[in-house]
PDB file of C-alpha atoms in Angstrom:
ATOM      1  CA  MET U   1      -0.084  -0.063  -0.084  1.00  0.00           C
ATOM      2  CA  ILE U   2       1.891   3.023  -1.286  1.00  0.00           C
ATOM      3  CA  SER U   3      -0.792   5.247  -0.059  1.00  0.00           C
ATOM      4  CA  ALA U   4       0.179   4.343   3.513  1.00  0.00           C
ATOM      5  CA  PHE U   5       3.540   5.900   2.859  1.00  0.00           C
ATOM      6  CA  VAL U   6       2.895   8.941   0.623  1.00  0.00           C
ATOM      7  CA  GLY U   7      -0.784   9.618   1.487  1.00  0.00           C
ATOM      8  CA  TRP U   8      -4.021   9.211  -0.050  1.00  0.00           C
ATOM      9  CA  THR U   9      -3.393  11.509  -3.014  1.00  0.00           C
ATOM     10  CA  VAL U  10      -1.600   8.554  -4.895  1.00  0.00           C
ATOM     11  CA  LEU U  11      -4.931   6.961  -5.001  1.00  0.00           C
ATOM     12  CA  LEU U  12      -6.245   9.595  -7.246  1.00  0.00           C
ATOM     13  CA  PHE U  13      -3.630   8.639  -9.994  1.00  0.00           C
ATOM     14  CA  ALA U  14      -4.713   4.983  -9.622  1.00  0.00           C
ATOM     15  CA  ALA U  15      -8.362   5.918  -9.733  1.00  0.00           C
ATOM     16  CA  ALA U  16      -7.795   8.029 -12.814  1.00  0.00           C
ATOM     17  CA  GLY U  17      -5.891   5.269 -14.560  1.00  0.00           C
ATOM     18  CA  GLY U  18      -8.479   2.777 -13.610  1.00  0.00           C
ATOM     19  CA  ALA U  19     -11.439   5.033 -14.939  1.00  0.00           C
ATOM     20  CA  ILE U  20      -9.638   5.693 -18.264  1.00  0.00           C
ATOM     21  CA  ALA U  21      -9.049   1.809 -18.684  1.00  0.00           C
ATOM     22  CA  TYR U  22     -12.637   0.998 -17.880  1.00  0.00           C
ATOM     23  CA  PHE U  23     -14.350   3.836 -19.904  1.00  0.00           C
ATOM     24  CA  TYR U  24     -11.959   3.214 -22.964  1.00  0.00           C
ATOM     25  CA  VAL U  25     -14.335   0.445 -24.023  1.00  0.00           C
ATOM     26  CA  ALA U  26     -17.326   0.468 -21.556  1.00  0.00           C
ATOM     27  CA  PRO U  27     -20.586   2.489 -21.717  1.00  0.00           C
ATOM     28  CA  PRO U  28     -21.420   5.303 -21.370  1.00  0.00           C
ATOM     29  CA  LEU U  29     -18.173   6.951 -22.552  1.00  0.00           C
ATOM     30  CA  LYS U  30     -16.499   4.302 -24.865  1.00  0.00           C
ATOM     31  CA  PHE U  31     -13.541   6.656 -25.628  1.00  0.00           C
ATOM     32  CA  GLY U  32     -12.367   4.017 -28.074  1.00  0.00           C
ATOM     33  CA  TYR U  33     -15.463   4.309 -30.383  1.00  0.00           C
ATOM     34  CA  LEU U  34     -16.298   8.245 -30.154  1.00  0.00           C
ATOM     35  CA  GLY U  35     -13.635   9.326 -33.035  1.00  0.00           C
ATOM     36  CA  LYS U  36     -13.346  12.728 -31.722  1.00  0.00           C
ATOM     37  CA  GLY U  37      -9.760  12.146 -30.439  1.00  0.00           C
ATOM     38  CA  TYR U  38     -10.925  11.181 -26.934  1.00  0.00           C
ATOM     39  CA  SER U  39      -9.279   7.831 -27.068  1.00  0.00           C
ATOM     40  CA  GLU U  40      -5.983   9.464 -28.141  1.00  0.00           C
ATOM     41  CA  VAL U  41      -6.311  11.929 -25.210  1.00  0.00           C
ATOM     42  CA  ALA U  42      -7.141   8.906 -22.920  1.00  0.00           C
ATOM     43  CA  ILE U  43      -3.805   7.107 -24.028  1.00  0.00           C
ATOM     44  CA  PHE U  44      -1.686  10.226 -23.554  1.00  0.00           C
ATOM     45  CA  LEU U  45      -2.996  10.443 -19.988  1.00  0.00           C
ATOM     46  CA  ALA U  46      -2.958   6.903 -19.172  1.00  0.00           C
ATOM     47  CA  PHE U  47       0.444   6.155 -20.535  1.00  0.00           C
ATOM     48  CA  GLY U  48       2.238   9.466 -20.356  1.00  0.00           C
ATOM     49  CA  VAL U  49       0.862  11.834 -17.657  1.00  0.00           C
ATOM     50  CA  LEU U  50      -0.361   9.376 -15.061  1.00  0.00           C
ATOM     51  CA  PRO U  51       2.608   7.126 -14.783  1.00  0.00           C
ATOM     52  CA  VAL U  52       5.159   9.669 -14.968  1.00  0.00           C
ATOM     53  CA  VAL U  53       3.685  12.275 -12.757  1.00  0.00           C
ATOM     54  CA  GLY U  54       2.275   9.560 -10.407  1.00  0.00           C
ATOM     55  CA  THR U  55       5.844   8.052 -10.113  1.00  0.00           C
ATOM     56  CA  TYR U  56       7.352  11.440  -9.511  1.00  0.00           C
ATOM     57  CA  TYR U  57       4.730  12.043  -6.922  1.00  0.00           C
ATOM     58  CA  VAL U  58       5.449   8.737  -5.104  1.00  0.00           C
ATOM     59  CA  LEU U  59       9.220   9.522  -5.032  1.00  0.00           C
ATOM     60  CA  THR U  60       9.065  13.243  -3.883  1.00  0.00           C
ATOM     61  CA  GLU U  61       5.596  13.602  -2.413  1.00  0.00           C
ATOM     62  CA  GLN U  62       5.157  16.717  -4.704  1.00  0.00           C
ATOM     63  CA  LEU U  63       3.429  17.712  -7.803  1.00  0.00           C
ATOM     64  CA  ASP U  64       5.468  19.658 -10.327  1.00  0.00           C
ATOM     65  CA  VAL U  65       5.187  21.001 -13.772  1.00  0.00           C
ATOM     66  CA  GLN U  66       8.564  19.655 -14.770  1.00  0.00           C
ATOM     67  CA  ALA U  67       7.130  16.121 -14.179  1.00  0.00           C
ATOM     68  CA  PHE U  68       4.266  16.943 -16.431  1.00  0.00           C
ATOM     69  CA  MET U  69       6.736  18.283 -19.088  1.00  0.00           C
ATOM     70  CA  MET U  70       8.718  15.017 -18.847  1.00  0.00           C
ATOM     71  CA  SER U  71       5.691  13.144 -19.443  1.00  0.00           C
ATOM     72  CA  VAL U  72       4.722  14.842 -22.637  1.00  0.00           C
ATOM     73  CA  PRO U  73       7.053  13.016 -25.027  1.00  0.00           C
ATOM     74  CA  ILE U  74       6.168   9.667 -23.624  1.00  0.00           C
ATOM     75  CA  GLY U  75       2.647  10.258 -23.729  1.00  0.00           C
ATOM     76  CA  ILE U  76       2.568  11.503 -27.267  1.00  0.00           C
ATOM     77  CA  LEU U  77       4.885   8.818 -28.596  1.00  0.00           C
ATOM     78  CA  THR U  78       2.786   6.177 -26.886  1.00  0.00           C
ATOM     79  CA  THR U  79      -0.396   7.757 -28.363  1.00  0.00           C
ATOM     80  CA  LEU U  80       1.196   7.559 -31.882  1.00  0.00           C
ATOM     81  CA  ILE U  81       1.653   3.851 -31.317  1.00  0.00           C
ATOM     82  CA  LEU U  82      -2.130   3.347 -30.750  1.00  0.00           C
ATOM     83  CA  PHE U  83      -3.056   5.766 -33.330  1.00  0.00           C
ATOM     84  CA  ASN U  84      -0.909   4.019 -36.031  1.00  0.00           C
ATOM     85  CA  HIS U  85      -2.325   0.716 -34.867  1.00  0.00           C
ATOM     86  CA  HIS U  86      -5.705   1.724 -35.871  1.00  0.00           C
ATOM     87  CA  PHE U  87      -4.368   1.700 -39.459  1.00  0.00           C
ATOM     88  CA  LEU U  88      -4.199  -2.158 -39.363  1.00  0.00           C
ATOM     89  CA  HIS U  89      -8.064  -2.363 -39.130  1.00  0.00           C
ATOM     90  CA  TRP U  90      -9.484   0.991 -39.812  1.00  0.00           C
ATOM     91  CA  GLN U  91     -11.699  -0.299 -42.746  1.00  0.00           C
ATOM     92  CA  ALA U  92     -13.115  -3.093 -40.342  1.00  0.00           C
ATOM     93  CA  ASP U  93     -13.611  -0.487 -37.975  1.00  0.00           C
ATOM     94  CA  LYS U  94     -15.444   1.807 -40.389  1.00  0.00           C
ATOM     95  CA  ALA U  95     -17.687  -1.046 -41.531  1.00  0.00           C
ATOM     96  CA  SER U  96     -18.613  -1.963 -37.882  1.00  0.00           C
ATOM     97  CA  GLY U  97     -19.315   1.639 -36.908  1.00  0.00           C
ATOM     98  CA  LYS U  98     -16.273   2.049 -34.782  1.00  0.00           C
ATOM     99  CA  LYS U  99     -15.364   5.666 -35.190  1.00  0.00           C
ATOM    100  CA  THR U 100     -11.525   5.816 -34.568  1.00  0.00           C
ATOM    101  CA  LEU U 101      -9.820   8.881 -35.362  1.00  0.00           C
ATOM    102  CA  VAL U 102      -8.367   7.185 -38.394  1.00  0.00           C
ATOM    103  CA  VAL U 103     -11.834   6.382 -39.576  1.00  0.00           C
ATOM    104  CA  VAL U 104     -13.020   9.967 -39.074  1.00  0.00           C
ATOM    105  CA  LEU U 105      -9.965  11.528 -40.643  1.00  0.00           C
ATOM    106  CA  GLY U 106      -9.893   9.055 -43.546  1.00  0.00           C
ATOM    107  CA  GLU U 107      -6.558   7.406 -44.526  1.00  0.00           C
ATOM    108  CA  LYS U 108      -4.793  10.351 -46.171  1.00  0.00           C
ATOM    109  CA  GLY U 109      -5.771  12.716 -43.335  1.00  0.00           C
ATOM    110  CA  ALA U 110      -4.870  10.091 -40.754  1.00  0.00           C
ATOM    111  CA  LEU U 111      -1.376   9.682 -42.253  1.00  0.00           C
ATOM    112  CA  ARG U 112      -0.814  13.500 -42.194  1.00  0.00           C
ATOM    113  CA  PHE U 113      -2.078  13.561 -38.613  1.00  0.00           C
ATOM    114  CA  SER U 114       0.382  10.621 -37.755  1.00  0.00           C
ATOM    115  CA  LYS U 115       3.261  12.760 -39.094  1.00  0.00           C
ATOM    116  CA  VAL U 116       2.152  15.587 -37.046  1.00  0.00           C
ATOM    117  CA  LEU U 117       1.831  13.493 -33.829  1.00  0.00           C
ATOM    118  CA  ALA U 118       5.295  12.135 -34.398  1.00  0.00           C
ATOM    119  CA  SER U 119       6.625  15.574 -34.930  1.00  0.00           C
ATOM    120  CA  LEU U 120       5.058  16.880 -31.774  1.00  0.00           C
ATOM    121  CA  GLY U 121       6.502  14.041 -29.873  1.00  0.00           C
ATOM    122  CA  PHE U 122       9.997  14.665 -30.934  1.00  0.00           C
ATOM    123  CA  PHE U 123       9.561  18.426 -30.656  1.00  0.00           C
ATOM    124  CA  SER U 124       8.331  18.196 -27.272  1.00  0.00           C
ATOM    125  CA  ILE U 125      11.720  16.648 -26.430  1.00  0.00           C
ATOM    126  CA  ILE U 126      13.562  19.650 -27.780  1.00  0.00           C
ATOM    127  CA  VAL U 127      11.255  22.074 -25.775  1.00  0.00           C
ATOM    128  CA  GLY U 128      12.073  20.074 -22.672  1.00  0.00           C
ATOM    129  CA  ILE U 129      15.697  20.595 -23.345  1.00  0.00           C
ATOM    130  CA  VAL U 130      15.345  24.382 -24.020  1.00  0.00           C
ATOM    131  CA  VAL U 131      13.198  24.750 -20.675  1.00  0.00           C
ATOM    132  CA  GLY U 132      15.813  22.835 -18.577  1.00  0.00           C
ATOM    133  CA  VAL U 133      13.663  19.917 -17.905  1.00  0.00           C
ATOM    134  CA  PHE U 134      16.013  17.409 -19.806  1.00  0.00           C
ATOM    135  CA  PRO U 135      19.711  17.593 -20.024  1.00  0.00           C
ATOM    136  CA  TRP U 136      21.108  18.758 -23.319  1.00  0.00           C
ATOM    137  CA  TYR U 137      22.447  15.431 -24.293  1.00  0.00           C
ATOM    138  CA  THR U 138      18.884  14.236 -24.347  1.00  0.00           C
ATOM    139  CA  VAL U 139      18.691  15.401 -27.904  1.00  0.00           C
ATOM    140  CA  LEU U 140      20.030  11.748 -28.680  1.00  0.00           C
ATOM    141  CA  ALA U 141      16.231  10.790 -28.037  1.00  0.00           C
ATOM    142  CA  ILE U 142      15.405  12.472 -31.306  1.00  0.00           C
ATOM    143  CA  LEU U 143      17.520   9.972 -33.273  1.00  0.00           C
ATOM    144  CA  PRO U 144      14.763   7.362 -33.471  1.00  0.00           C
ATOM    145  CA  ALA U 145      12.819   9.631 -35.438  1.00  0.00           C
ATOM    146  CA  ILE U 146      14.905   9.193 -38.460  1.00  0.00           C
ATOM    147  CA  PRO U 147      13.810   5.549 -39.441  1.00  0.00           C
ATOM    148  CA  LEU U 148      10.147   6.392 -38.479  1.00  0.00           C
ATOM    149  CA  PHE U 149       9.985   9.262 -40.794  1.00  0.00           C
ATOM    150  CA  LYS U 150      11.724   7.232 -43.561  1.00  0.00           C
ATOM    151  CA  VAL U 151       8.457   5.009 -43.440  1.00  0.00           C
ATOM    152  CA  TYR U 152       5.994   7.625 -44.456  1.00  0.00           C
ATOM    153  CA  PRO U 153       6.887   8.143 -48.051  1.00  0.00           C
ATOM    154  CA  SER U 154       6.319   4.432 -48.871  1.00  0.00           C
ATOM    155  CA  PHE U 155       2.467   5.157 -48.713  1.00  0.00           C
ATOM    156  CA  ASN U 156       0.240   6.051 -51.460  1.00  0.00           C
ATOM    157  CA  GLU U 157      -3.231   7.538 -51.640  1.00  0.00           C
ATOM    158  CA  THR U 158      -4.808   4.158 -50.482  1.00  0.00           C
ATOM    159  CA  ASN U 159      -3.011   1.203 -49.022  1.00  0.00           C
ATOM    160  CA  ALA U 160      -3.662  -2.252 -48.058  1.00  0.00           C
ATOM    161  CA  ASN U 161      -4.014  -2.583 -44.190  1.00  0.00           C
ATOM    162  CA  GLU U 162      -1.073  -4.940 -43.930  1.00  0.00           C
ATOM    163  CA  SER U 163       1.112  -2.333 -45.547  1.00  0.00           C
ATOM    164  CA  TYR U 164       0.793  -0.373 -42.172  1.00  0.00           C
ATOM    165  CA  VAL U 165       2.510  -3.161 -40.221  1.00  0.00           C
ATOM    166  CA  LYS U 166       5.801  -1.387 -41.154  1.00  0.00           C
ATOM    167  CA  LEU U 167       4.466   2.064 -39.730  1.00  0.00           C
ATOM    168  CA  MET U 168       3.235   0.330 -36.493  1.00  0.00           C
ATOM    169  CA  GLY U 169       6.603  -1.360 -35.949  1.00  0.00           C
ATOM    170  CA  ALA U 170       8.701   1.860 -36.727  1.00  0.00           C
ATOM    171  CA  SER U 171       6.417   3.827 -34.326  1.00  0.00           C
ATOM    172  CA  LEU U 172       6.867   1.205 -31.596  1.00  0.00           C
ATOM    173  CA  LYS U 173      10.553   1.288 -32.061  1.00  0.00           C
ATOM    174  CA  ALA U 174      10.865   4.920 -32.142  1.00  0.00           C
ATOM    175  CA  SER U 175       8.734   5.377 -29.000  1.00  0.00           C
ATOM    176  CA  VAL U 176      10.545   2.699 -26.935  1.00  0.00           C
ATOM    177  CA  ARG U 177      14.055   3.770 -28.022  1.00  0.00           C
ATOM    178  CA  SER U 178      13.243   7.468 -27.351  1.00  0.00           C
ATOM    179  CA  GLY U 179      11.898   6.709 -23.934  1.00  0.00           C
ATOM    180  CA  LEU U 180      14.939   4.560 -23.102  1.00  0.00           C
ATOM    181  CA  ILE U 181      17.253   7.217 -24.189  1.00  0.00           C
ATOM    182  CA  ILE U 182      15.215   9.926 -22.149  1.00  0.00           C
ATOM    183  CA  THR U 183      15.248   7.740 -19.065  1.00  0.00           C
ATOM    184  CA  ILE U 184      19.050   6.959 -19.370  1.00  0.00           C
ATOM    185  CA  CYS U 185      19.732  10.814 -19.989  1.00  0.00           C
ATOM    186  CA  LEU U 186      17.756  11.479 -16.640  1.00  0.00           C
ATOM    187  CA  VAL U 187      19.583   9.011 -14.698  1.00  0.00           C
ATOM    188  CA  ILE U 188      23.076  10.174 -16.003  1.00  0.00           C
ATOM    189  CA  SER U 189      21.914  13.659 -15.102  1.00  0.00           C
ATOM    190  CA  GLY U 190      20.894  12.464 -11.572  1.00  0.00           C
ATOM    191  CA  LEU U 191      24.469  10.837 -10.999  1.00  0.00           C
ATOM    192  CA  LEU U 192      26.467  13.908 -12.160  1.00  0.00           C
TER     193      LEU U 192
END
């Protein structure tokens, strides 16, 4: 019971995460079916803000804007993974009435949005460096963007769902690698 050591506030993080997980698919909210970006916001919060800020709170017993800023690249890049995963079944989603953002934007618009989301994720690392949240050498966390952005030109106006496996894999690798580099840089910074 972490709450016994750091107080009941930590339970708010757990409750928020549980509510997001439940209402992602459960009525009355069903974030994953609304198609207005709610599921993307839910993923950003559940896999970026809540775990990073929650962990920071458990370790320091403080809420700090720097912890939120550290969560932004992780949250955006994790959201990118989910968003790009929707390409693998967007036509089936459309046929079944599931309104993911990929369905709502259409294939071409969703590809553009995917690039914007990836760009924002890596740009947020630069912002974190500029404002002093990350050490300068965290710029290395941008390198995984290179193979990801090399995938985008391979798409045409319309593509088979299977062709998006490469984009999904590149998104996953970029997110994991950037997250690891950010973590390593923060550990090194803490040791110096």
